[in-house]
Coordinates of C-alpha atoms and ligand atoms in Angstrom, one line a residue:
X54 CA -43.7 -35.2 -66.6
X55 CA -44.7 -31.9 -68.9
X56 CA -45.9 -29.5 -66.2
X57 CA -49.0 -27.2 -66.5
X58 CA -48.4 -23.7 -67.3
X59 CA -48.9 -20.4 -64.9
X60 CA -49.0 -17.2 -66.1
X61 CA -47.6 -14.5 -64.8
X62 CA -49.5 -11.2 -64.6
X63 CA -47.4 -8.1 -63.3
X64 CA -49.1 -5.2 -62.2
X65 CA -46.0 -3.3 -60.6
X66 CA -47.2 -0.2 -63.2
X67 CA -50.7 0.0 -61.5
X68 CA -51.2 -1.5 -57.7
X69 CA -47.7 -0.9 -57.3
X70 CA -47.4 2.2 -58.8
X71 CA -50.7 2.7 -55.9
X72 CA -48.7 2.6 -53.0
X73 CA -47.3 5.9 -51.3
X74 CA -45.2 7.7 -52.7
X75 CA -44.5 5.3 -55.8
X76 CA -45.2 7.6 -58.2
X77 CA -43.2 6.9 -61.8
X78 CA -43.0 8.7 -65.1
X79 CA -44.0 7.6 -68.1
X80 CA -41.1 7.0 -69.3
X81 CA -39.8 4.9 -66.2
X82 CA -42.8 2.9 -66.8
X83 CA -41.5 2.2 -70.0
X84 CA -38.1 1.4 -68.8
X85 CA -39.6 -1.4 -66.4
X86 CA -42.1 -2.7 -69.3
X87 CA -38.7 -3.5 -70.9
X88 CA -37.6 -4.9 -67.9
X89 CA -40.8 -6.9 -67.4
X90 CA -40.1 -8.4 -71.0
X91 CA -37.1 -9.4 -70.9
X92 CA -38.2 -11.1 -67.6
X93 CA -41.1 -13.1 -69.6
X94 CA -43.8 -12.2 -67.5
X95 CA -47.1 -13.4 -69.8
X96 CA -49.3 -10.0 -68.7
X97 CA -48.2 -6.6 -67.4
X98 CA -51.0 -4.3 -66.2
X99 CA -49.7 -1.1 -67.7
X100 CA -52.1 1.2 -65.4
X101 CA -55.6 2.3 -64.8
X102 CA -56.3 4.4 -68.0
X103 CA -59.3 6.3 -67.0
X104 CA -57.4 7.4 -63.7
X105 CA -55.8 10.3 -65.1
X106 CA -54.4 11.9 -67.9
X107 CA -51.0 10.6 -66.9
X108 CA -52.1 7.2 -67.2
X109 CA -53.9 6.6 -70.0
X110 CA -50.8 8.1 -71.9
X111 CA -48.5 5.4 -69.6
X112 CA -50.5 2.6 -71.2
X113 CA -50.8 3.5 -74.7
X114 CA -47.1 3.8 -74.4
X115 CA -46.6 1.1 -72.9
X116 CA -49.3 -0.7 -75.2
X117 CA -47.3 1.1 -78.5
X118 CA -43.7 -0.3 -77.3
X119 CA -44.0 -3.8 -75.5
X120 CA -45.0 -6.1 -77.9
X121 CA -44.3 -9.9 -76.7
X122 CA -46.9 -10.0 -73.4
X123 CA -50.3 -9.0 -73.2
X124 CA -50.8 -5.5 -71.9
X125 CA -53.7 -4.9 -69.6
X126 CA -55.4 -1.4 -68.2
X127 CA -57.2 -1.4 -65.3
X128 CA -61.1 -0.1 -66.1
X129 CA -63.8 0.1 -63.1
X130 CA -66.8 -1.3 -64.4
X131 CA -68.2 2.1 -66.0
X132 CA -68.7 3.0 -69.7
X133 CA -66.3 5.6 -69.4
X134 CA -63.7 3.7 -68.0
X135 CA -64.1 0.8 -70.5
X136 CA -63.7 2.7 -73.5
X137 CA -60.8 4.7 -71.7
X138 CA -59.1 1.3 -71.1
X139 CA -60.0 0.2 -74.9
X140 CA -58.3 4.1 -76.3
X141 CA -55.3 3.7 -74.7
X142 CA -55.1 0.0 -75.3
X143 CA -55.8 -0.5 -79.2
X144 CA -52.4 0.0 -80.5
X145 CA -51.2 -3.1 -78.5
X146 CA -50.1 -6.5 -79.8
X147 CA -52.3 -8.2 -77.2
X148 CA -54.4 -6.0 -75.7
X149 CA -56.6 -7.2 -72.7
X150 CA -59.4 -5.0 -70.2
X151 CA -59.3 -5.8 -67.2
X152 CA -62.6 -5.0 -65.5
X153 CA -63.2 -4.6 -61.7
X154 CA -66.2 -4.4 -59.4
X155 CA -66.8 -5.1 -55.6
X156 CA -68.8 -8.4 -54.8
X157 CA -68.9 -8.2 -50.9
X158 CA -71.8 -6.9 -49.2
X159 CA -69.4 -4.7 -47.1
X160 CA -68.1 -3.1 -50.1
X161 CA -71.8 -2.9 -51.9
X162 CA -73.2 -1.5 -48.9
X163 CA -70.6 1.0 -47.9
X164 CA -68.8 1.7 -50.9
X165 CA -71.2 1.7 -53.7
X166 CA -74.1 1.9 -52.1
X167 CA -76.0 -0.2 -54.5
X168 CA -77.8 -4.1 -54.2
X169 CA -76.9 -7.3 -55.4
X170 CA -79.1 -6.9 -58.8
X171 CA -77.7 -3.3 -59.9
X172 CA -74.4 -4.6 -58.8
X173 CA -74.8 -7.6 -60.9
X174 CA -76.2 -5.6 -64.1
X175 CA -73.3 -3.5 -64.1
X176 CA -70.6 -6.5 -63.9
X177 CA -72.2 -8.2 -66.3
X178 CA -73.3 -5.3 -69.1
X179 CA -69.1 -3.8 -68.2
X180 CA -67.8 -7.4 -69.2
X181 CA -70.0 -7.0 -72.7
X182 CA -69.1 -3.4 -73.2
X183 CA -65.0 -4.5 -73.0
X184 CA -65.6 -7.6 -75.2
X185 CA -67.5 -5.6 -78.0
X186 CA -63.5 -4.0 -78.1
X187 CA -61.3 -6.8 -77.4
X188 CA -61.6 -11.2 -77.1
X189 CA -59.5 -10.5 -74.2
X190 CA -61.3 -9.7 -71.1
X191 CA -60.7 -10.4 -67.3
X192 CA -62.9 -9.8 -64.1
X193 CA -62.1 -9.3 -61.0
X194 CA -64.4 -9.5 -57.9
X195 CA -62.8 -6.9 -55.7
X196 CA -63.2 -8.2 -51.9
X197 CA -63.8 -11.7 -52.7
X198 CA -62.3 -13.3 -50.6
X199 CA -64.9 -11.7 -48.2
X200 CA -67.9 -12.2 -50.6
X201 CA -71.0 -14.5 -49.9
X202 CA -70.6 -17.4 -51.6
X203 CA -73.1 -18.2 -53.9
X204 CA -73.3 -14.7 -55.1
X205 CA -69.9 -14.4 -56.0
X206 CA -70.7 -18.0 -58.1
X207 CA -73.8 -16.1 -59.4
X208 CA -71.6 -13.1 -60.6
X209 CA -69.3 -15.5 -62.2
X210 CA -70.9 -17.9 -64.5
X211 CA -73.1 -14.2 -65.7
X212 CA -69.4 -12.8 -66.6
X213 CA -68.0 -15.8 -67.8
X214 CA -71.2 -15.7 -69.9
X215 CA -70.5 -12.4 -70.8
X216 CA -67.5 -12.6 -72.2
X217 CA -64.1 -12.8 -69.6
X218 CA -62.3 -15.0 -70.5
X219 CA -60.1 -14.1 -66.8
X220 CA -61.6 -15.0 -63.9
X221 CA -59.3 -13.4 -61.0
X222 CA -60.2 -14.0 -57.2
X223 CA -58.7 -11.0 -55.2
X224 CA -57.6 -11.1 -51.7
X225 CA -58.3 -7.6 -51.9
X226 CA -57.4 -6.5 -48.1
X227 CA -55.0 -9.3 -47.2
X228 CA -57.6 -11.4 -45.0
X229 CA -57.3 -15.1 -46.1
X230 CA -55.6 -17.6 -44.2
X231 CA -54.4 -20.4 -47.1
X232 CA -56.5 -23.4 -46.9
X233 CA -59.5 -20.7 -46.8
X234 CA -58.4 -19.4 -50.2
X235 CA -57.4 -22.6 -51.1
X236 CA -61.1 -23.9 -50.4
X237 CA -62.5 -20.6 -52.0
X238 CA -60.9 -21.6 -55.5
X239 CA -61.9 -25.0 -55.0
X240 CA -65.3 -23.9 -54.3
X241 CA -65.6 -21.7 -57.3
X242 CA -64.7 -24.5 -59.6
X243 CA -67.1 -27.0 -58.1
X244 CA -69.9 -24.5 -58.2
X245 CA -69.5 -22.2 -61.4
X246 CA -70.4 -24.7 -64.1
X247 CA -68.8 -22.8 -66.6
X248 CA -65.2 -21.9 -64.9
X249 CA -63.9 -24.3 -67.5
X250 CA -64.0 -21.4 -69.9
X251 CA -62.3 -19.1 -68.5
X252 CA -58.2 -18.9 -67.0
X253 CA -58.6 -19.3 -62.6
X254 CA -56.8 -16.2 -61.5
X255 CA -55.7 -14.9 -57.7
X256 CA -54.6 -11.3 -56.4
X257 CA -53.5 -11.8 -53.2
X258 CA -52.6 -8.3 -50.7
X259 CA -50.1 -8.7 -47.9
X260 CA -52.0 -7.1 -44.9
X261 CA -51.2 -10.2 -43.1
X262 CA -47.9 -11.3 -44.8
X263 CA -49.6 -13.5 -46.5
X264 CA -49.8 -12.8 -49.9
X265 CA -47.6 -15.3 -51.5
X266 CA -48.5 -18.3 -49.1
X267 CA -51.9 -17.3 -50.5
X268 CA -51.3 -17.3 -53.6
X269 CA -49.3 -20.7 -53.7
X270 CA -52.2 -22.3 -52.1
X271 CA -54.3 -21.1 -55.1
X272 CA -51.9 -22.8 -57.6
X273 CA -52.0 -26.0 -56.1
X274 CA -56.0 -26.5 -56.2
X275 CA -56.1 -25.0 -59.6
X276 CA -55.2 -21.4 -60.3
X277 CA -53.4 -20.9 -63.5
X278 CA -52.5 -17.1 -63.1
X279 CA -51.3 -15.3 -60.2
X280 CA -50.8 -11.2 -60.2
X281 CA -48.6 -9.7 -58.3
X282 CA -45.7 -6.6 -58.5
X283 CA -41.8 -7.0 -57.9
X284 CA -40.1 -6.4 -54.4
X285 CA -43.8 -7.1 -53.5
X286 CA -44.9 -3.3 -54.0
X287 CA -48.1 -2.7 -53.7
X288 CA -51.0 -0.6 -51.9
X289 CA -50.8 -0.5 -48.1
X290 CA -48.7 -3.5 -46.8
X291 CA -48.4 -4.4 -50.5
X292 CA -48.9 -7.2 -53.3
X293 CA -47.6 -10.8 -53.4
X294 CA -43.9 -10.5 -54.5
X295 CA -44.0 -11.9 -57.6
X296 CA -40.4 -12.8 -57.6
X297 CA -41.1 -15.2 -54.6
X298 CA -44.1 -17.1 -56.3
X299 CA -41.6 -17.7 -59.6
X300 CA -39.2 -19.1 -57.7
X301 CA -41.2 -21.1 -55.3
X302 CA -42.5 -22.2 -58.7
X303 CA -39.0 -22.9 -60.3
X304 CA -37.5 -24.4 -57.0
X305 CA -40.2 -26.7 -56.1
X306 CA -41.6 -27.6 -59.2
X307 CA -41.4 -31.4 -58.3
X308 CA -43.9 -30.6 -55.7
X309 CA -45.9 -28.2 -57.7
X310 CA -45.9 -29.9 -61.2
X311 CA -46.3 -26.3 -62.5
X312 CA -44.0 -23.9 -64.3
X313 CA -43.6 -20.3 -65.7
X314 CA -42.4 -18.8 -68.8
X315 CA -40.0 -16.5 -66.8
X316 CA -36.5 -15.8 -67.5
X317 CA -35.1 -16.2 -64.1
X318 CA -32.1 -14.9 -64.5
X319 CA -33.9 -11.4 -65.0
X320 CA -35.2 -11.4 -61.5
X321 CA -32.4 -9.6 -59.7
X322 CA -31.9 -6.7 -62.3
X323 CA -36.1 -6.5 -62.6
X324 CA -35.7 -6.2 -58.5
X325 CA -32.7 -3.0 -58.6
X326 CA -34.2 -1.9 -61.2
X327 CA -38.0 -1.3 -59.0
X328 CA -36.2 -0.2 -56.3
X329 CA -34.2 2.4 -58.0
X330 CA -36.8 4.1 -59.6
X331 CA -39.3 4.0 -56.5
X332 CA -37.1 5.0 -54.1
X333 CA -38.6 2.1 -52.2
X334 CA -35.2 0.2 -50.9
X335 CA -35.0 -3.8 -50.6
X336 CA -35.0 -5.1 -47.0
X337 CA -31.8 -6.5 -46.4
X338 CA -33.7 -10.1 -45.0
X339 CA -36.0 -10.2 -47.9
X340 CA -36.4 -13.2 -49.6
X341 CA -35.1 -14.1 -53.1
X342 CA -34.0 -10.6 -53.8
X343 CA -32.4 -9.6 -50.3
X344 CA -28.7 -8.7 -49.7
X345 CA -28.4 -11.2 -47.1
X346 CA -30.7 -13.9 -49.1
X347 CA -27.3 -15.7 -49.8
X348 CA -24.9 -14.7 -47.2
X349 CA -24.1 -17.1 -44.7
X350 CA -22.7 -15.6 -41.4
X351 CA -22.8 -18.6 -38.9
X352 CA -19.6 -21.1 -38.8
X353 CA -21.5 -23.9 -39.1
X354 CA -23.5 -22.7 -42.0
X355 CA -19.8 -21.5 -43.6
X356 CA -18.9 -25.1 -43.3
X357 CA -21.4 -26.4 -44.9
X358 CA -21.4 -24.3 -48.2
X359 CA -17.7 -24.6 -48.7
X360 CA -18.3 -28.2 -48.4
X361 CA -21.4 -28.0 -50.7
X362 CA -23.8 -25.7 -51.3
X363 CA -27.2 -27.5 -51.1
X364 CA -26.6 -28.1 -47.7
X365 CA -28.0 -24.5 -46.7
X366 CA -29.1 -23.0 -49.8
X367 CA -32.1 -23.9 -51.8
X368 CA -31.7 -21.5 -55.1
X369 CA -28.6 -21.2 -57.0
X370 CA -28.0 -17.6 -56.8
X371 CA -27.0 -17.4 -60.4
X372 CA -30.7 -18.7 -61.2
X373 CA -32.0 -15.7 -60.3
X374 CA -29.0 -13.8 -62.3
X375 CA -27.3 -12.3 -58.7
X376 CA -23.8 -10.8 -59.4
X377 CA -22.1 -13.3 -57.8
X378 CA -17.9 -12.3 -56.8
X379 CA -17.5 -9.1 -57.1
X380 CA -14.8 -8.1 -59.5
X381 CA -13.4 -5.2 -58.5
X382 CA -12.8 -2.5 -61.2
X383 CA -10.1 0.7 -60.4
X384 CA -8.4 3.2 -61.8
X385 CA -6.8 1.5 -64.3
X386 CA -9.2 -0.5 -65.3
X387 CA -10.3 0.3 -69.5
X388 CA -13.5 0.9 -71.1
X389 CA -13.9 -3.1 -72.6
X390 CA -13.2 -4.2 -68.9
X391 CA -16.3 -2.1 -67.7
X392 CA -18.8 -2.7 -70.6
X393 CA -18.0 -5.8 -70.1
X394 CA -18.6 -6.1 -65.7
X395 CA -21.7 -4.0 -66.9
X396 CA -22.9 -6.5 -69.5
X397 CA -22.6 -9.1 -66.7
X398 CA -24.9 -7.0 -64.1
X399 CA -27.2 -6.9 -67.1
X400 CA -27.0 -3.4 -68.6
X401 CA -27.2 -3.2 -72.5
X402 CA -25.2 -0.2 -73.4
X403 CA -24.8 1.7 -76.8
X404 CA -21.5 3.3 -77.7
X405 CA -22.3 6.6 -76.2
X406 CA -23.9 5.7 -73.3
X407 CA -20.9 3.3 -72.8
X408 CA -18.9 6.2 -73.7
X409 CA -20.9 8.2 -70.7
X410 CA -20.3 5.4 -68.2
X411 CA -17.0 5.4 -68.9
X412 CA -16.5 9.2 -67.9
X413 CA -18.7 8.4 -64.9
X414 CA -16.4 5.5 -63.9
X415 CA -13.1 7.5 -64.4
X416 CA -14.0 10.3 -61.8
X417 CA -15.3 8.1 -59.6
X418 CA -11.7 6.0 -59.5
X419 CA -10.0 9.0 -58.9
X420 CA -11.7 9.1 -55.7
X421 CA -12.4 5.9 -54.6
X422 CA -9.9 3.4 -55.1
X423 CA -11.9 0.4 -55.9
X424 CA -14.9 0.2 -57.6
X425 CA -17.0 -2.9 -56.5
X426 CA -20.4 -3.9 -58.2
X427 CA -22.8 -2.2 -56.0
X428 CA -20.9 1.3 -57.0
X429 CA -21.6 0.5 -61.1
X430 CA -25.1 -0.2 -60.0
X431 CA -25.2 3.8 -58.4
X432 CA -23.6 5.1 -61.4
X433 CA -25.8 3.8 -63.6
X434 CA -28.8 5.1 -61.7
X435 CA -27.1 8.2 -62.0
X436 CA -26.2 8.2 -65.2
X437 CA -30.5 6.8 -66.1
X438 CA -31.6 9.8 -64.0
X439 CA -29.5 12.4 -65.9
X440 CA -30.8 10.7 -69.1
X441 CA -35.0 11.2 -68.1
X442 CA -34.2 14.1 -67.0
X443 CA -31.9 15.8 -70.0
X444 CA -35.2 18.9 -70.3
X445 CA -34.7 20.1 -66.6
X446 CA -32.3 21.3 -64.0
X447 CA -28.9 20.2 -64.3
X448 CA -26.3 20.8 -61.5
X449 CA -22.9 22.2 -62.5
X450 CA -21.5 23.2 -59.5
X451 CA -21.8 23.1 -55.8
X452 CA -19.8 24.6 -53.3
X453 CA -20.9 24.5 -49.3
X454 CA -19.2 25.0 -46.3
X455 CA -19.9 24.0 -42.8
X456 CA -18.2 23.6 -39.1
X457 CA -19.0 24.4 -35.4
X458 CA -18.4 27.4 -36.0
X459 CA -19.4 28.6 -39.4
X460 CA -23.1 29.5 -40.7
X461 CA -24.0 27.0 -43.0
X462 CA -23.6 28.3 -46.6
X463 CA -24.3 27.0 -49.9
X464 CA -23.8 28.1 -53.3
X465 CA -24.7 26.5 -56.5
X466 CA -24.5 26.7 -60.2
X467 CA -27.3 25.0 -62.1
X468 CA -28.8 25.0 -66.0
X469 CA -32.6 24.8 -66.4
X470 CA -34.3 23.7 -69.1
X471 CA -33.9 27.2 -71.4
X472 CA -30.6 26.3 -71.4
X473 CA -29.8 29.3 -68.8
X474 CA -26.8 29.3 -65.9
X475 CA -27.8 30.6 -62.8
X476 CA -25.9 30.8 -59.1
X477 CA -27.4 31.5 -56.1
X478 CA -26.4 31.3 -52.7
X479 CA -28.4 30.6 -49.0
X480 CA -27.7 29.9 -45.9
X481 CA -29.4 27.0 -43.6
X482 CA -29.5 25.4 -40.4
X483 CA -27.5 22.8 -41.6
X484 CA -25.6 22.3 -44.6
X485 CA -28.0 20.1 -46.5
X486 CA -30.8 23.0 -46.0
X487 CA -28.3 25.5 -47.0
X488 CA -28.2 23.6 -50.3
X489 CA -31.8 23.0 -50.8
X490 CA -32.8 27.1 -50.2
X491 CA -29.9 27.8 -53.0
X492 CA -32.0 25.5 -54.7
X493 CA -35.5 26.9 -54.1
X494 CA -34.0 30.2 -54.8
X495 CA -33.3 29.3 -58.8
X496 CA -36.3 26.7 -59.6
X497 CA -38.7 28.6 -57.0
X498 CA -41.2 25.1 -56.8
X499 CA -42.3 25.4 -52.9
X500 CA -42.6 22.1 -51.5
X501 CA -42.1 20.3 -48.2
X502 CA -39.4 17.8 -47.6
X503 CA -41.3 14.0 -46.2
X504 CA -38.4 11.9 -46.3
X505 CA -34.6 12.5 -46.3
X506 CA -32.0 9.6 -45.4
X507 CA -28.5 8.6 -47.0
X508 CA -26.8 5.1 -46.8
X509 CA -23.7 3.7 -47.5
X510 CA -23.5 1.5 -50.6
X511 CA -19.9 0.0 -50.0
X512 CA -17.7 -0.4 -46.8
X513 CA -15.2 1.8 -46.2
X514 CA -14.3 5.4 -45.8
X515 CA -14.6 6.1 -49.4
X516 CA -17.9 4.4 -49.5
X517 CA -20.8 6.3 -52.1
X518 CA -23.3 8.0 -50.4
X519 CA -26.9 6.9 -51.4
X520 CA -29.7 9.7 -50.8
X521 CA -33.1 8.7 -51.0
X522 CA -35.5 11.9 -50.4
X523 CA -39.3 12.3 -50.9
X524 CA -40.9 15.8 -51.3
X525 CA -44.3 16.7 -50.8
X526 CA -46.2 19.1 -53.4
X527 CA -50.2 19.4 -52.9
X528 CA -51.4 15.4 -53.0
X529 CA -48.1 14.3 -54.9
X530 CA -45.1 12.7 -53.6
X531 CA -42.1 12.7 -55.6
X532 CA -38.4 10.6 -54.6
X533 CA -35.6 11.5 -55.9
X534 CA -32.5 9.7 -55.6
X535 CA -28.8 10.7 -55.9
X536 CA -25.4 9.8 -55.2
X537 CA -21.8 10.6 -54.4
X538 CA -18.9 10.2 -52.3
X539 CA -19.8 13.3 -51.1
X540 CA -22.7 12.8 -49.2
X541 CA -24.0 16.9 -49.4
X542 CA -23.3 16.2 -53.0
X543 CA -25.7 13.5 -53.4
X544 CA -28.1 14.9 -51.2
X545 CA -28.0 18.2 -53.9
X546 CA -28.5 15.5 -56.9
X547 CA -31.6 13.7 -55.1
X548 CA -33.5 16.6 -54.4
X549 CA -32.8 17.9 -57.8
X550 CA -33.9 14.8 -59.3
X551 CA -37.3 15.1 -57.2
X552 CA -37.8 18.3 -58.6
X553 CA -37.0 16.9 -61.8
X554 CA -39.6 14.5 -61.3
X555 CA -42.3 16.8 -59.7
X556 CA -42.0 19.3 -62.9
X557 CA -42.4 16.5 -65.4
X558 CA -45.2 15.2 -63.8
X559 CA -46.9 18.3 -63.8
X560 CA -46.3 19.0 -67.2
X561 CA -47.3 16.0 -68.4
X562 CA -50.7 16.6 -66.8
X563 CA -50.5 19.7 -68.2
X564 CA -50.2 18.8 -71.6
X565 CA -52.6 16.0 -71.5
X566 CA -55.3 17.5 -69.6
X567 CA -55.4 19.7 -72.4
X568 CA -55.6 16.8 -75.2
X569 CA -56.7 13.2 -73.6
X570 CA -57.1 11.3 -77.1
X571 CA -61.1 10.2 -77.3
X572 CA -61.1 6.8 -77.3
Ligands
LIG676 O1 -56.8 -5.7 -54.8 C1 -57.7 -5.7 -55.7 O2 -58.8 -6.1 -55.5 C2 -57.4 -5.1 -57.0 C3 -58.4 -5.3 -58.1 C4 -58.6 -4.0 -58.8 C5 -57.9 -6.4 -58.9 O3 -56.3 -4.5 -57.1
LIG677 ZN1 -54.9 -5.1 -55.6

């Protein structure tokens, strides 16, 4: 039986990119628009192009470089924001706008303080404006699921009559129950006459946990594309986790009769890949994607997969392209040995960034004695950090000590982006504040530490140290990740890496608040 397509529509770069303290560059946009390729998602929302500065240059990036899947901005349903969308989209292979406006009375009334008529004229004249730039064009009715019925009909068949040829139904604050959404869509075909024209589409929010159950429900009375981000990322309790719906999809597609034009074994890199540049880790019981989603700890369980797998696991882990045995690299291991264990965890490496992880790999053998999957995956966020960050601070040398009965004291060596070598010295409560006053003292950016915590990436005494820290700088939050076996050290390379971040983010508002292109 052929099964009926769904289309995947990504929009890790914008709703994800909206929850706290997911901030990304423009270039680790681009780094997870690759990502997102090589997956085979069908659409990735690049951002919200009249949001900022910032954003409008991540989607015409992002619309410049990706050119298989459509690429979509964000655009309220204001001139401005339409024509913004359409500047930063027009270099794309497949561009798409994707216009948004409240339908629910609760939103009209509180929100935009406008009536059912203006509210209409504006959907309807905002779905014209963005098809007078491009054939593609979606809607969404933000707050839906919470609309009156037969006005969110009404708006519609005028849109669809307009010109979107994407009708998406959001579950904009996560308050369906699925067979109400599943009714909803069912409703909306029976009742829009001319639904036929356009693709059925569903947003679902988490607020409930229900995001993906939601969405499921959707496919199976009709929907043909479902958004949602990876690791489920999203505003407040988050999107649907896209990764789930695909391989709910994949697993149970005799139940389903649908399908996707993902590459599943993409999902597990796509996964690290979110995590490591948001800082945001992966819960340990998640599904799909977890570090437990294929361990087995009971006896019985044990049993049963040593006997045969299917009898307690539903998804090949392969199929979602999960390490599987770790081979363990050491010392002694050569450079073809590691591009290759590297190729396998599904990094594409030139000859000098080969050549770089090989240097990487060496110094971390000599102190650790074997060097297990999780530890490549560190040193390559490393080593991508290093590499996005190669016009800022650089650390060359860091020197601390510590004890019950010593004053905490740091010193440390580090090259900004003139190319000057400064050391300074401070000391601190504790030896982690020691290090970041030496800090402040060279790159002198004031900010407030939010978030500071280190985990263990292997077993073991020689285990890397993981930091994960979030500073605070006026509204902006910015991670910064580092590690080491040295856990001081890798707390000195994650909040360099935050300031890093911070100082690229401001100059790229910098620069483009003094030259956003007209569209
Ligand atoms: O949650 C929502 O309603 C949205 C829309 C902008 C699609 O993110
Ligand atoms: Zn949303």
């Amino acid at each position: 039986m052929a099964h009926e397509q769904v289309k995947i529509f990504d929009t890790t770069l914008r709703d994800g990119e909206q929850a706290a303290g997911a901030g990304m560059t423009t270039p680790e946009k681009l780094e997870i628009a690759r990502q997102l390729d090589r997956l085979g998602v069908d659409v990735i929302e690049a951002g919200f192009a009249a949001s900022s500065p910032g954003d409008f240059e991540a989607v015409a990036t992002v619309a410049r470089e990706i050119r298989r899947p459509i690429i979509a901005s964000l655009a309220r349903a204001h001139p401005n924001d339409v024509d913004q969308a359409w500047g930063a989209l027009k270099g794309a292979g497949q561009p798409r706008i994707h216009v948004f406006l409240s339908s629910s009375d609760i939103h009209l009334m509180h929100q935009l303080r406008k009536n059912r008529e203006e509210v209409m004229d504006m959907a309807v004249s905002m779905v014209a404006r963005a098809k007078g730039y491009c054939e593609d064009v979606e809607f969404s009715a933000m707050d839906a699921s919470r609309t009156e019925p037969e006005y969110l009909y009404t708006m519609l068949r005028a849109v669809i009559d307009a010109g979107a040829t994407t009708i998406n139904i959001p579950d904009t604050v996560g308050y369906s129950i699925p067979e109400e959404f599943a009714q909803l869509l069912m409703d909306i075909q029976e009742n829009v006459p001319n639904i036929h024209k356009a693709v059925l589409s569903v947003h679902c929010h988490n607020d409930l946990g229900l995001g993906v159950a939601n969405s499921m429900a959707a496919i199976q009375v009709g929907a043909r594309q479902v958004e949602g981000c990876i690791n489920g990322l999203g505003e407040r309790a988050g999107n649907a986790a896209l990764e789930e719906i695909i391989m709910s999809i994949e697993t149970r597609k005799d139940f389903l009769g649908v399908t996707t034009n993902v590459d599943t074994t993409q999902i597990y890199r796509t996964s690290r890949l979110v995590s490591d540049v948001t800082g945001f880790p992966i819960q340990p019981n998640k599904a799909v994607v977890g570090l437990n989603a294929f361990r087995h700890a009971s006896g019985i369980h044990q049993d049963g997969i040593l006997k045969e797998r299917s009898t307690y696991e539903v998804m090949d882990p392969a199929s979602i392209g999960w390490p599987g045995t770790t081979l363990v690299l050491g010392k002694l291991s050569g450079r073809a040995g590691l591009r290759s264990r590297l190729e396998e965890l599904g990094y594409q490496l030139d000859a000098d960034e080969l050549a770089q992880a090989f240097e990487g790999f060496k110094l971390l053998a000599d102190k650790k004695r074997e060097i297990t999957d999780p530890d490549l995956e560190a040193l390559m966020s490393d080593q991508r950090r290093a590499v996005s960050e190669n016009t800022s601070f650089t650390m060359e040398h860091i020197q601390v000590s510590c004890g019950d009965h010593e004053i905490p004291t740091a010193t440390v060596k580090l090259t900004g982006p003139d190319g000057f070598t400064t050391t300074d010295a401070a000391t601190g409560t504790g030896p982690v504040d020691a290090i970041y006053k030496a800090i402040n003292r060279i790159v002198q950016v004031p900010n407030t530490l939010a978030e500071f915590t280190v985990n263990s990436i292997t077993e073991g005494i020689d285990a890397i140290g993981q930091v994960t820290i979030r500073i605070q700088k006026d509204e902006g939050v910015y991670v910064g990740r580092g590690s080491d076996t040295d856990i001081l050290v890798a707390s000195a390379k994650a909040y360099l890496n935050a300031l890093n971040r911070l100082l690229a983010m401001e100059e790229a508002k910098k620069e483009s608040a003094a030259g956003v292109p007209n569209p």
